[in-house]
Tab-separated table of C-alpha atoms in Angstrom:
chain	number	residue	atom	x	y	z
A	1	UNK	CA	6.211	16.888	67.976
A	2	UNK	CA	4.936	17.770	71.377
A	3	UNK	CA	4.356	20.963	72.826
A	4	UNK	CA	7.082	20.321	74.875
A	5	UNK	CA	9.083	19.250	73.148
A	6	UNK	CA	9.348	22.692	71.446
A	7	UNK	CA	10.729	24.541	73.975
A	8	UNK	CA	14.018	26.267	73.794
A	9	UNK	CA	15.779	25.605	77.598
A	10	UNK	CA	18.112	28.452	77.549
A	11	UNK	CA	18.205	28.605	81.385
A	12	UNK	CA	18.362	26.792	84.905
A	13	UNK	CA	14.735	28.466	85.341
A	14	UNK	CA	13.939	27.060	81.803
A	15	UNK	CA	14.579	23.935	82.734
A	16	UNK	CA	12.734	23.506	85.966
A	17	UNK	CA	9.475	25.426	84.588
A	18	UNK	CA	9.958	22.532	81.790
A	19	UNK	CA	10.193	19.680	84.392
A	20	UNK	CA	7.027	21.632	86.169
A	21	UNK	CA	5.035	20.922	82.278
A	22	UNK	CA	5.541	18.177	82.238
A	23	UNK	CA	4.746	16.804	85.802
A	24	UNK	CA	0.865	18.736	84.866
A	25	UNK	CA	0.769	17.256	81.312
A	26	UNK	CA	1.002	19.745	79.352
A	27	UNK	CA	0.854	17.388	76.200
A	28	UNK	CA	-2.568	16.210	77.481
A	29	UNK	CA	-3.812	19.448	78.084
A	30	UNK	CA	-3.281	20.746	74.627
A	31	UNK	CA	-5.060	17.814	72.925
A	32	UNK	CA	-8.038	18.615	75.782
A	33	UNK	CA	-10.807	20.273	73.919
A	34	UNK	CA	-13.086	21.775	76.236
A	35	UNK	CA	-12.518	22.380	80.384
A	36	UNK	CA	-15.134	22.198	83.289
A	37	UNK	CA	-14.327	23.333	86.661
A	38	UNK	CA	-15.829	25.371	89.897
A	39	UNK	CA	-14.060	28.138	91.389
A	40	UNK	CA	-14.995	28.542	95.153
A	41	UNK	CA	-13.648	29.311	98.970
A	42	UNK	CA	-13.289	27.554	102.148
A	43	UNK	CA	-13.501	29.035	104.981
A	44	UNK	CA	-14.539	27.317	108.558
A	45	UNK	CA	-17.972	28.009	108.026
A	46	UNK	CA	-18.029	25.920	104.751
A	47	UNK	CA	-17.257	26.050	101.294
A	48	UNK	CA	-18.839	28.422	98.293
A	49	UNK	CA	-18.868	28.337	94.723
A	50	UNK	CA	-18.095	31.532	93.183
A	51	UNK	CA	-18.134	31.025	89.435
A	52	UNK	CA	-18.821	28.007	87.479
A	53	UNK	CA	-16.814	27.888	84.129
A	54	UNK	CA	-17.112	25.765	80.750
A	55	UNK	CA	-14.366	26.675	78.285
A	56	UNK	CA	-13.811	25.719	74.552
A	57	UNK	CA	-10.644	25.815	74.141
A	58	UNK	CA	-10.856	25.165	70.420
A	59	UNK	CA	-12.829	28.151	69.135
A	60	UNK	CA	-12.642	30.471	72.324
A	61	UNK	CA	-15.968	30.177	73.445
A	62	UNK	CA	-16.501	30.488	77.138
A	63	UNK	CA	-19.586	29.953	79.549
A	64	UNK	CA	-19.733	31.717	82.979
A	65	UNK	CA	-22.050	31.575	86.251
A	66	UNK	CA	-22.078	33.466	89.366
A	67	UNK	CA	-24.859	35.174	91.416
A	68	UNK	CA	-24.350	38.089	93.487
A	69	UNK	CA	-26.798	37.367	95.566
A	70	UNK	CA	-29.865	35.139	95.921
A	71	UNK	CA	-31.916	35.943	93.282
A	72	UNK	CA	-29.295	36.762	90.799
A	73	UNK	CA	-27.888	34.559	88.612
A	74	UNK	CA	-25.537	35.709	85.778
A	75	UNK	CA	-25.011	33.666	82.890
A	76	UNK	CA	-21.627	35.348	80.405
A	77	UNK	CA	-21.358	33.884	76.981
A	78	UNK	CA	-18.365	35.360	75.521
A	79	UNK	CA	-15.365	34.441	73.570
A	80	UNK	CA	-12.042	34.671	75.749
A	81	UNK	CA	-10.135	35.718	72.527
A	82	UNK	CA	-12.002	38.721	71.725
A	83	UNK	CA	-11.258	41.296	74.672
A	84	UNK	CA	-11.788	44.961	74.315
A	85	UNK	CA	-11.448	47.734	76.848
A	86	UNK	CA	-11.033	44.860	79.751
A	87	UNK	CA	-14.847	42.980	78.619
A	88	UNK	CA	-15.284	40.009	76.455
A	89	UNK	CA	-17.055	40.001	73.479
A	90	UNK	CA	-20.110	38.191	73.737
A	91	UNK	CA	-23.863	38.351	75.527
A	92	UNK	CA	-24.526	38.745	78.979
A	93	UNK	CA	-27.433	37.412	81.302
A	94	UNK	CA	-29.765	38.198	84.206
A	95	UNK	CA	-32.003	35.492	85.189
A	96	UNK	CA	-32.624	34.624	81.984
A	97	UNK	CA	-32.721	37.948	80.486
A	98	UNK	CA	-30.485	39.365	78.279
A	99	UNK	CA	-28.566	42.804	79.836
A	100	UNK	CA	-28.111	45.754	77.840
A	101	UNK	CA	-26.060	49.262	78.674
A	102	UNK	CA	-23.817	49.853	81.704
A	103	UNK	CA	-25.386	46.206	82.886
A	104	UNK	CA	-24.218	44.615	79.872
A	105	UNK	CA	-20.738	46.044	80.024
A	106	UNK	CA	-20.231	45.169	84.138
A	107	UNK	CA	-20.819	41.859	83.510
A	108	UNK	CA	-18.758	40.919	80.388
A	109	UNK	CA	-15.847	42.804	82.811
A	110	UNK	CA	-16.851	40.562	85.444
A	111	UNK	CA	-17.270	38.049	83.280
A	112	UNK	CA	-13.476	38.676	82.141
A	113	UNK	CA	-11.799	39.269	85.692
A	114	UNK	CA	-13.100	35.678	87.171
A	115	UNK	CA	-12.030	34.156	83.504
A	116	UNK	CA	-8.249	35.703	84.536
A	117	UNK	CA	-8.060	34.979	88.087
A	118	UNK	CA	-9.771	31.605	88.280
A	119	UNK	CA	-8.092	30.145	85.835
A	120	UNK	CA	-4.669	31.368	86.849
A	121	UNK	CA	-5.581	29.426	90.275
A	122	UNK	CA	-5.637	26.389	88.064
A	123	UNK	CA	-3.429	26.504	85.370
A	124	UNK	CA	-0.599	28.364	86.916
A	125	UNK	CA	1.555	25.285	85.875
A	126	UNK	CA	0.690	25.040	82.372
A	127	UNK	CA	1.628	28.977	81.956
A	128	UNK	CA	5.008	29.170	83.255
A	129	UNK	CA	6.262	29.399	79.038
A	130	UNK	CA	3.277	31.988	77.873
A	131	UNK	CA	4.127	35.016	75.925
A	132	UNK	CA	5.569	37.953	78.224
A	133	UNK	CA	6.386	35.590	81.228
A	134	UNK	CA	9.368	36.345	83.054
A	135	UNK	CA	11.497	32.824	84.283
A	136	UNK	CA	14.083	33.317	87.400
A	137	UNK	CA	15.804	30.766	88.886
A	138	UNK	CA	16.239	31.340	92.695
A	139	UNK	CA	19.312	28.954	93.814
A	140	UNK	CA	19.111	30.842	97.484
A	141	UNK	CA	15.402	30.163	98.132
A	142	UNK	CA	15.659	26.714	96.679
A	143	UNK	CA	16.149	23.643	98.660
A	144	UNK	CA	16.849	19.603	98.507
A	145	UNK	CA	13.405	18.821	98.296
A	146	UNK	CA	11.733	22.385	96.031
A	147	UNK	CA	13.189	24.168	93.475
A	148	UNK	CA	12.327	28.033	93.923
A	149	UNK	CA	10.944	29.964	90.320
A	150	UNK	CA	10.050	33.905	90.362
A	151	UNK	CA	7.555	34.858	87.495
A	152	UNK	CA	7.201	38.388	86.378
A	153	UNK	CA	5.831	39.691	83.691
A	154	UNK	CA	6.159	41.898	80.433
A	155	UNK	CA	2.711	44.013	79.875
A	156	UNK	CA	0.855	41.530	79.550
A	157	UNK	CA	-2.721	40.348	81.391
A	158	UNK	CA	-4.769	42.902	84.199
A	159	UNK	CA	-2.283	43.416	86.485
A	160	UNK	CA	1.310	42.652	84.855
A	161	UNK	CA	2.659	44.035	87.946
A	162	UNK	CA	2.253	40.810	90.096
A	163	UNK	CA	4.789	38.676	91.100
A	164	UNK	CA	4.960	35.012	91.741
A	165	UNK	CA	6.794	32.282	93.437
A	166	UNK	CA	6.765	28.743	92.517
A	167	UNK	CA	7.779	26.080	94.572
A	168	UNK	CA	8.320	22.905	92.493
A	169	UNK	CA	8.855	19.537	94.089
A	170	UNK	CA	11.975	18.100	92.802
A	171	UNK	CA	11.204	14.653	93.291
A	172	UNK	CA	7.561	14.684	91.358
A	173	UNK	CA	8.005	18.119	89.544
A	174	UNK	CA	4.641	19.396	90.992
A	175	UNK	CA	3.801	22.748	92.306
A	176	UNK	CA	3.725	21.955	95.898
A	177	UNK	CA	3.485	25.601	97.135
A	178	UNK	CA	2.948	29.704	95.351
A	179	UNK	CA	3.590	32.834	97.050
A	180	UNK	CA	2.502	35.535	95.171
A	181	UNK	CA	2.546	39.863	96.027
A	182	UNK	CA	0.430	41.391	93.606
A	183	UNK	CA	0.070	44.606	92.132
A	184	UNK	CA	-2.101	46.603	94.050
A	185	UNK	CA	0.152	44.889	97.557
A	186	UNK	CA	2.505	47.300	98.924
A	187	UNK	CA	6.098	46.838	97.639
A	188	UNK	CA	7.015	45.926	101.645
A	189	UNK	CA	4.199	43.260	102.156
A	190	UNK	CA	4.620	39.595	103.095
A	191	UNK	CA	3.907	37.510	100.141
A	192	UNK	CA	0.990	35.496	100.746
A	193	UNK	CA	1.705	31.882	100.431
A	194	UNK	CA	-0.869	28.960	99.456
A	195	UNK	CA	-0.255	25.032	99.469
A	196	UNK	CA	-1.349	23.485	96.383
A	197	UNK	CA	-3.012	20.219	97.239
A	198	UNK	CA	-5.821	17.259	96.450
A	199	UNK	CA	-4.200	16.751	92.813
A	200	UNK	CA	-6.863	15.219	90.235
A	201	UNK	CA	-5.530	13.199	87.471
A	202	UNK	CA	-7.694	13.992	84.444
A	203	UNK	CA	-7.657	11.827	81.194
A	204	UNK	CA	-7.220	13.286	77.966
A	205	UNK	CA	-6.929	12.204	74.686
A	206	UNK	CA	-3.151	12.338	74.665
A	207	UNK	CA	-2.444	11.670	78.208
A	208	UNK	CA	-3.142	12.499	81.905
A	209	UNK	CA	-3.373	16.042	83.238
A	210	UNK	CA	-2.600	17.036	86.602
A	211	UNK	CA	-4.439	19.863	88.724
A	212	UNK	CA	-4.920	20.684	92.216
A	213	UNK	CA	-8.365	21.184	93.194
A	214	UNK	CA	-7.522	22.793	96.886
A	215	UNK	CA	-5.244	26.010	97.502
A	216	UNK	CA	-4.964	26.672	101.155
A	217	UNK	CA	-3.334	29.403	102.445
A	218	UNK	CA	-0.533	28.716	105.284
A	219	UNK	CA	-1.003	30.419	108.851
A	220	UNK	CA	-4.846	30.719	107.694
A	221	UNK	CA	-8.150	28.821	108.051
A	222	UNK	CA	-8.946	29.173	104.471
A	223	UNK	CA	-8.556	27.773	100.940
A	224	UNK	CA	-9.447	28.335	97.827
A	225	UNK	CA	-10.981	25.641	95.501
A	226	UNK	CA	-10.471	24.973	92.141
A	227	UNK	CA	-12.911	21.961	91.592
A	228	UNK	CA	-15.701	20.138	90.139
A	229	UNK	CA	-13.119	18.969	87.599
A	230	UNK	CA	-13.525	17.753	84.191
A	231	UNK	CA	-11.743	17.715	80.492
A	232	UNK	CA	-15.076	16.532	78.992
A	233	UNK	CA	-14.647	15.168	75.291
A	234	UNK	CA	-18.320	17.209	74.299
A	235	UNK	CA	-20.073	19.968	76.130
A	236	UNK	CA	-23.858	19.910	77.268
A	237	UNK	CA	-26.218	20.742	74.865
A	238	UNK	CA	-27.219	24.562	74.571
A	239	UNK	CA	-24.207	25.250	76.912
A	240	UNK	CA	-22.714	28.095	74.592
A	241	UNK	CA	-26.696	29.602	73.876
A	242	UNK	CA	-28.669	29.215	76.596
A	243	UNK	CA	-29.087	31.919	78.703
A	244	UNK	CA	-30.023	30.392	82.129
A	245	UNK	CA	-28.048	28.510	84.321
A	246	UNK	CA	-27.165	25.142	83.605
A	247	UNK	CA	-23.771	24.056	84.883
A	248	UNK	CA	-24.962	23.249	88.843
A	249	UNK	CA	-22.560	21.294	90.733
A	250	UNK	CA	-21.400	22.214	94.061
């Protein structure tokens, strides 16, 4: 059987966070070994890549670039199902060299923040059924054209205090739209609301999976990326040992 076709739809919210799996392709995506993509802004000064990530989504192991300035490039080889004390196992990098100490520990933390965050950005669709997420359908928010979902969550993740908003299109059963207030957001703040666009259709070995590559936040000059994507059926050689930076891109 499918993944999806395993689900239990006990609810309206069920159902629609179904319909939303299945627009992304979540089949595809579980046969899809290994994941390639570039998390970066926009802003009207141009765009910048903040991380560059490789994932093996078979055994775990991750790759992770980022600079924080310069002359600094990080390199984080760590296993994303090995976390302890908020860091991923694994070996950190400095230009090459391997970090020790407080250094060490910073960056498998960073290393495990961006892992988190920038793959929410992409995969928000594909999550709606994990462990500890909280499904509400809201019939007053939703319209002829979206279908509204609220996510909470159980304590699970960083910051299980955030809450979501998903606006899925009821004609293609895309996210079209997320508002989200997070945890450290004042209980009275606006949600901040982002239109997901520039869909990729990525083959996989059991089908087609669906992401948006471009995030941009309404009332704003800005947007997030999510690109440079890629389900790639092998990964370069060396890219879960070697310690400098090999993943380029834009």
């Amino acid at each position: 059987m499918s993944p999806t076709d395993t689900i239990a739809l006990e609810t309206q919210a069920d159902s629609v966070a179904h319909r939303l799996l299945r627009a992304h392709g979540m089949d595809a995506w579980a046969s899809s070994p290994y994941l390639r993509f570039n998390f970066g802004i926009e802003t009207p000064g141009g765009a910048q890549t903040i991380a560059r990530h490789l994932w093996n989504r078979n055994t775990g192991e991750y790759r992770i670039e980022w600079s924080a300035g310069p002359d600094s490039a990080y390199v984080a080889l760590v296993n994303v199902r090995e976390q302890h004390d908020g860091r991923l196992a694994g070996t950190a990098y400095l230009n090459g060299t391997e970090l020790t100490g407080t250094a060490d520990e910073n960056a498998r933390e960073e290393a495990y923040g961006r892992f988190v965050n920038d793959t929410y950005w992409l995969l928000a669709p594909l999550k709606a059924f994990d462990p500890g997420v909280n499904r509400t359908y809201l019939p007053d928010s939703s319209t002829a054209t979206h279908d509204v979902l609220q996510l909470t969550f159980n304590d699970v993740g960083r910051t299980p205090g955030d809450r979501y908003w998903l606006y899925v299109s009821t004609e293609t059963g895309r996210l079209d739209r997320w508002a989200y207030r997070l945890e450290g957001m004042p209980e009275d703040a606006s949600p901040r609301f982002y239109d997901w666009t520039q869909y990729q259709e990525l083959p996989a070995p059991d089908g087609t999976v669906r992401l948006a590559s471009r995030k941009e936040a309404v009332g704003t000059d800005q947007a997030l990326l999510t690109n440079q994507l890629a389900l790639p059926e092998a990964p370069p050689e060396g890219a879960f040992s070697a310690p400098e930076p090999m993943l380029g891109g834009k």
